[in-house]
Amino acid sequence: PKIGGRSPPESPARTKRAISRARNKRHDVPEYVKFLVWIRAAGHCEQCGYDLTVDLRSGRAVKLGDVAHIAPASPDGPRAFEDYTLEEAERLSSDPDNLLLLCPGDHRRTDRSPDAYPIQDLQQHHLSHIAQIRHAAQRGETQRAQGLIILGRHWATENVIRPRDLQEAMLSEGLWAEADPVVHVLPEPG
């Protein structure tokens, strides 16, 4: 609103953010897309599974999460790759498939260590989370199960089964992993 024919001055923090975003050519996520990301993630952090809709101390409904980019909001952002353009950053900032719902701690870790969280891993993790939510919504009653990975050391080539891969396979069979799979490595023979 205008006061005396002039707009009120922006708050210093808001002005600083706007200048920073203009300088970095960072694209914000539209509000309707943020809303869609929250719905698709069922209000839970896509990394740790924390319920971002309830303050555990007070029991009140809150909105604790951050909508985070898989491919960055600017060509200078974390996980930016060669030839990543401003136009591509703008387009992906409105694409819910490029956006995760994260708790603030996981958002900081993901952006501060981009090499530990490559785009392909985040995309796969995101798609898996969305598939779990859809599965739970469609099935009414799911069978709960505990995953178990047993690795033997009988051959020269080491077999590796990632817990996330087992959880995705279980989900495709209608089994909901209640916890991370238990991994047991057998001793070498003889």
mmCIF file of C-alpha atoms in Angstrom:
data_model
loop_
_atom_site.group_PDB
_atom_site.id
_atom_site.type_symbol
_atom_site.label_atom_id
_atom_site.label_comp_id
_atom_site.label_asym_id
_atom_site.label_seq_id
_atom_site.Cartn_x
_atom_site.Cartn_y
_atom_site.Cartn_z
ATOM 1 C CA PRO A 1 0.000 0.000 0.000
ATOM 2 C CA LYS A 2 1.095 3.537 -0.652
ATOM 3 C CA ILE A 3 1.460 6.085 2.111
ATOM 4 C CA GLY A 4 1.276 9.741 1.075
ATOM 5 C CA GLY A 5 1.612 8.806 -2.589
ATOM 6 C CA ARG A 6 4.792 6.764 -1.942
ATOM 7 C CA SER A 7 5.333 3.124 -1.207
ATOM 8 C CA PRO A 8 6.679 2.405 2.293
ATOM 9 C CA PRO A 9 10.360 1.515 2.418
ATOM 10 C CA GLU A 10 11.234 -2.162 2.282
ATOM 11 C CA SER A 11 12.588 -3.746 5.433
ATOM 12 C CA PRO A 12 16.422 -3.910 5.410
ATOM 13 C CA ALA A 13 16.399 -7.720 5.446
ATOM 14 C CA ARG A 14 13.903 -7.913 2.584
ATOM 15 C CA THR A 15 15.852 -5.363 0.533
ATOM 16 C CA LYS A 16 19.108 -7.228 1.178
ATOM 17 C CA ARG A 17 17.519 -10.512 0.012
ATOM 18 C CA ALA A 18 16.121 -8.869 -3.135
ATOM 19 C CA ILE A 19 19.522 -7.353 -3.998
ATOM 20 C CA SER A 20 21.258 -10.673 -3.328
ATOM 21 C CA ARG A 21 18.791 -12.568 -5.519
ATOM 22 C CA ALA A 22 19.090 -10.019 -8.339
ATOM 23 C CA ARG A 23 22.888 -10.197 -8.156
ATOM 24 C CA ASN A 24 22.905 -14.006 -8.059
ATOM 25 C CA LYS A 25 20.096 -14.298 -10.616
ATOM 26 C CA ARG A 26 18.286 -16.695 -8.267
ATOM 27 C CA HIS A 27 14.718 -17.683 -9.098
ATOM 28 C CA ASP A 28 12.101 -18.046 -6.400
ATOM 29 C CA VAL A 29 9.572 -20.859 -6.379
ATOM 30 C CA PRO A 30 6.004 -19.647 -7.032
ATOM 31 C CA GLU A 31 3.679 -20.051 -4.028
ATOM 32 C CA TYR A 32 1.299 -22.442 -5.809
ATOM 33 C CA VAL A 33 4.250 -24.724 -6.627
ATOM 34 C CA LYS A 34 5.445 -24.641 -2.990
ATOM 35 C CA PHE A 35 1.935 -25.662 -1.952
ATOM 36 C CA LEU A 36 2.025 -28.575 -4.412
ATOM 37 C CA VAL A 37 5.446 -29.704 -3.105
ATOM 38 C CA TRP A 38 4.075 -29.736 0.470
ATOM 39 C CA ILE A 39 1.079 -31.806 -0.631
ATOM 40 C CA ARG A 40 3.118 -34.309 -2.647
ATOM 41 C CA ALA A 41 5.555 -34.825 0.263
ATOM 42 C CA ALA A 42 2.649 -35.188 2.737
ATOM 43 C CA GLY A 43 4.258 -32.557 4.954
ATOM 44 C CA HIS A 44 7.280 -34.750 5.752
ATOM 45 C CA CYS A 45 10.987 -34.125 5.175
ATOM 46 C CA GLU A 46 12.030 -36.135 2.142
ATOM 47 C CA GLN A 47 15.419 -36.927 3.713
ATOM 48 C CA CYS A 48 14.734 -37.837 7.354
ATOM 49 C CA GLY A 49 10.949 -38.304 7.295
ATOM 50 C CA TYR A 50 10.313 -35.751 10.066
ATOM 51 C CA ASP A 51 6.721 -34.457 10.247
ATOM 52 C CA LEU A 52 7.067 -30.772 9.360
ATOM 53 C CA THR A 53 3.465 -29.901 10.221
ATOM 54 C CA VAL A 54 3.498 -30.302 14.027
ATOM 55 C CA ASP A 55 5.583 -28.588 16.685
ATOM 56 C CA LEU A 56 6.408 -31.500 18.973
ATOM 57 C CA ARG A 57 6.966 -29.195 21.954
ATOM 58 C CA SER A 58 3.580 -27.491 21.813
ATOM 59 C CA GLY A 59 1.539 -29.889 19.676
ATOM 60 C CA ARG A 60 0.416 -26.984 17.488
ATOM 61 C CA ALA A 61 0.138 -27.105 13.721
ATOM 62 C CA VAL A 62 3.117 -25.361 12.101
ATOM 63 C CA LYS A 63 4.936 -25.183 8.791
ATOM 64 C CA LEU A 64 8.580 -26.040 9.547
ATOM 65 C CA GLY A 65 9.957 -27.172 6.186
ATOM 66 C CA ASP A 66 11.805 -25.618 3.270
ATOM 67 C CA VAL A 67 11.096 -26.166 -0.405
ATOM 68 C CA ALA A 68 14.572 -26.952 -1.735
ATOM 69 C CA HIS A 69 15.920 -27.201 -5.269
ATOM 70 C CA ILE A 70 17.482 -30.367 -6.677
ATOM 71 C CA ALA A 71 19.022 -28.525 -9.645
ATOM 72 C CA PRO A 72 19.780 -25.044 -8.291
ATOM 73 C CA ALA A 73 17.778 -21.826 -8.527
ATOM 74 C CA SER A 74 20.668 -20.093 -10.271
ATOM 75 C CA PRO A 75 23.670 -21.020 -12.435
ATOM 76 C CA ASP A 76 25.873 -20.245 -9.408
ATOM 77 C CA GLY A 77 23.956 -22.403 -6.912
ATOM 78 C CA PRO A 78 24.916 -25.702 -5.308
ATOM 79 C CA ARG A 79 24.966 -28.615 -7.779
ATOM 80 C CA ALA A 80 25.108 -26.217 -10.768
ATOM 81 C CA PHE A 81 26.716 -27.929 -13.706
ATOM 82 C CA GLU A 82 28.518 -26.738 -16.779
ATOM 83 C CA ASP A 83 26.239 -25.001 -19.295
ATOM 84 C CA TYR A 84 23.438 -24.626 -16.697
ATOM 85 C CA THR A 85 21.615 -21.533 -17.907
ATOM 86 C CA LEU A 86 19.567 -18.843 -16.217
ATOM 87 C CA GLU A 87 16.564 -19.869 -18.333
ATOM 88 C CA GLU A 88 16.894 -23.482 -17.212
ATOM 89 C CA ALA A 89 17.151 -22.395 -13.567
ATOM 90 C CA GLU A 90 13.992 -20.311 -13.964
ATOM 91 C CA ARG A 91 12.082 -23.178 -15.607
ATOM 92 C CA LEU A 92 13.184 -25.735 -12.990
ATOM 93 C CA SER A 93 12.248 -23.375 -10.134
ATOM 94 C CA SER A 94 8.612 -23.908 -11.137
ATOM 95 C CA ASP A 95 8.880 -27.669 -11.682
ATOM 96 C CA PRO A 96 7.704 -29.721 -8.651
ATOM 97 C CA ASP A 97 9.809 -32.658 -9.863
ATOM 98 C CA ASN A 98 12.888 -30.500 -9.215
ATOM 99 C CA LEU A 99 11.812 -29.513 -5.715
ATOM 100 C CA LEU A 100 12.078 -31.327 -2.387
ATOM 101 C CA LEU A 101 10.446 -30.673 0.954
ATOM 102 C CA LEU A 102 13.221 -30.717 3.555
ATOM 103 C CA CYS A 103 13.578 -29.890 7.215
ATOM 104 C CA PRO A 104 15.907 -26.898 7.741
ATOM 105 C CA GLY A 105 18.789 -29.119 8.914
ATOM 106 C CA ASP A 106 18.658 -31.398 5.875
ATOM 107 C CA HIS A 107 18.275 -28.389 3.577
ATOM 108 C CA ARG A 108 21.473 -26.849 4.998
ATOM 109 C CA ARG A 109 23.389 -30.152 4.738
ATOM 110 C CA THR A 110 22.217 -30.772 1.178
ATOM 111 C CA ASP A 111 23.229 -27.316 -0.038
ATOM 112 C CA ARG A 112 26.485 -27.055 1.931
ATOM 113 C CA SER A 113 27.738 -30.429 0.643
ATOM 114 C CA PRO A 114 26.577 -30.574 -2.984
ATOM 115 C CA ASP A 115 29.118 -33.281 -3.878
ATOM 116 C CA ALA A 116 27.613 -35.554 -1.225
ATOM 117 C CA TYR A 117 24.128 -34.944 -2.671
ATOM 118 C CA PRO A 118 24.418 -35.136 -6.478
ATOM 119 C CA ILE A 119 21.415 -34.285 -8.637
ATOM 120 C CA GLN A 120 20.837 -37.890 -9.755
ATOM 121 C CA ASP A 121 20.731 -39.185 -6.154
ATOM 122 C CA LEU A 122 18.384 -36.414 -5.022
ATOM 123 C CA GLN A 123 16.078 -37.019 -8.006
ATOM 124 C CA GLN A 124 15.917 -40.746 -7.281
ATOM 125 C CA HIS A 125 15.335 -40.139 -3.587
ATOM 126 C CA HIS A 126 12.601 -37.597 -4.377
ATOM 127 C CA LEU A 127 10.823 -39.946 -6.786
ATOM 128 C CA SER A 128 11.007 -42.742 -4.223
ATOM 129 C CA HIS A 129 9.483 -40.525 -1.516
ATOM 130 C CA ILE A 130 6.635 -39.453 -3.805
ATOM 131 C CA ALA A 131 6.037 -43.112 -4.779
ATOM 132 C CA GLN A 132 5.824 -44.080 -1.093
ATOM 133 C CA ILE A 133 3.278 -41.343 -0.413
ATOM 134 C CA ARG A 134 1.187 -42.334 -3.441
ATOM 135 C CA HIS A 135 1.381 -45.981 -2.486
ATOM 136 C CA ALA A 136 0.247 -45.276 1.064
ATOM 137 C CA ALA A 137 -2.629 -43.134 -0.210
ATOM 138 C CA GLN A 138 -3.816 -45.721 -2.723
ATOM 139 C CA ARG A 139 -3.546 -48.839 -0.607
ATOM 140 C CA GLY A 140 -5.432 -47.872 2.532
ATOM 141 C CA GLU A 141 -3.855 -50.767 4.437
ATOM 142 C CA THR A 142 -0.263 -51.684 3.652
ATOM 143 C CA GLN A 143 1.634 -54.654 4.873
ATOM 144 C CA ARG A 144 4.423 -53.609 7.140
ATOM 145 C CA ALA A 145 7.762 -55.362 6.893
ATOM 146 C CA GLN A 146 11.361 -55.186 8.019
ATOM 147 C CA GLY A 147 13.980 -55.368 5.274
ATOM 148 C CA LEU A 148 16.969 -57.658 5.720
ATOM 149 C CA ILE A 149 20.071 -57.602 3.527
ATOM 150 C CA ILE A 150 22.510 -60.500 3.918
ATOM 151 C CA LEU A 151 25.799 -60.093 2.112
ATOM 152 C CA GLY A 152 28.202 -62.978 1.692
ATOM 153 C CA ARG A 153 31.887 -62.715 0.901
ATOM 154 C CA HIS A 154 32.284 -65.872 -1.166
ATOM 155 C CA TRP A 155 33.383 -64.270 -4.417
ATOM 156 C CA ALA A 156 36.082 -61.859 -5.490
ATOM 157 C CA THR A 157 33.459 -59.336 -6.600
ATOM 158 C CA GLU A 158 31.704 -57.642 -3.708
ATOM 159 C CA ASN A 159 27.932 -57.455 -4.025
ATOM 160 C CA VAL A 160 26.386 -54.281 -2.713
ATOM 161 C CA ILE A 161 22.673 -53.863 -2.146
ATOM 162 C CA ARG A 162 21.741 -50.346 -1.124
ATOM 163 C CA PRO A 163 19.055 -50.079 1.565
ATOM 164 C CA ARG A 164 17.111 -47.582 -0.584
ATOM 165 C CA ASP A 165 17.002 -50.103 -3.472
ATOM 166 C CA LEU A 166 15.576 -52.777 -1.163
ATOM 167 C CA GLN A 167 12.971 -50.356 0.189
ATOM 168 C CA GLU A 168 11.876 -49.456 -3.357
ATOM 169 C CA ALA A 169 11.629 -53.151 -4.291
ATOM 170 C CA MET A 170 9.591 -53.847 -1.150
ATOM 171 C CA LEU A 171 7.278 -50.938 -1.931
ATOM 172 C CA SER A 172 6.651 -52.233 -5.448
ATOM 173 C CA GLU A 173 5.501 -55.511 -3.835
ATOM 174 C CA GLY A 174 3.116 -53.764 -1.450
ATOM 175 C CA LEU A 175 5.404 -53.925 1.572
ATOM 176 C CA TRP A 176 6.043 -50.815 3.672
ATOM 177 C CA ALA A 177 9.483 -50.754 5.297
ATOM 178 C CA GLU A 178 8.910 -49.518 8.853
ATOM 179 C CA ALA A 179 12.610 -48.857 9.405
ATOM 180 C CA ASP A 180 15.876 -48.946 7.519
ATOM 181 C CA PRO A 181 16.802 -52.471 6.442
ATOM 182 C CA VAL A 182 19.070 -54.499 8.705
ATOM 183 C CA VAL A 183 22.342 -55.266 6.913
ATOM 184 C CA HIS A 184 24.234 -58.414 7.942
ATOM 185 C CA VAL A 185 27.604 -59.228 6.348
ATOM 186 C CA LEU A 186 28.658 -62.864 6.623
ATOM 187 C CA PRO A 187 32.290 -63.610 7.479
ATOM 188 C CA GLU A 188 34.631 -64.808 4.761
ATOM 189 C CA PRO A 189 34.606 -68.567 4.356
ATOM 190 C CA GLY A 190 37.239 -70.748 5.854
#
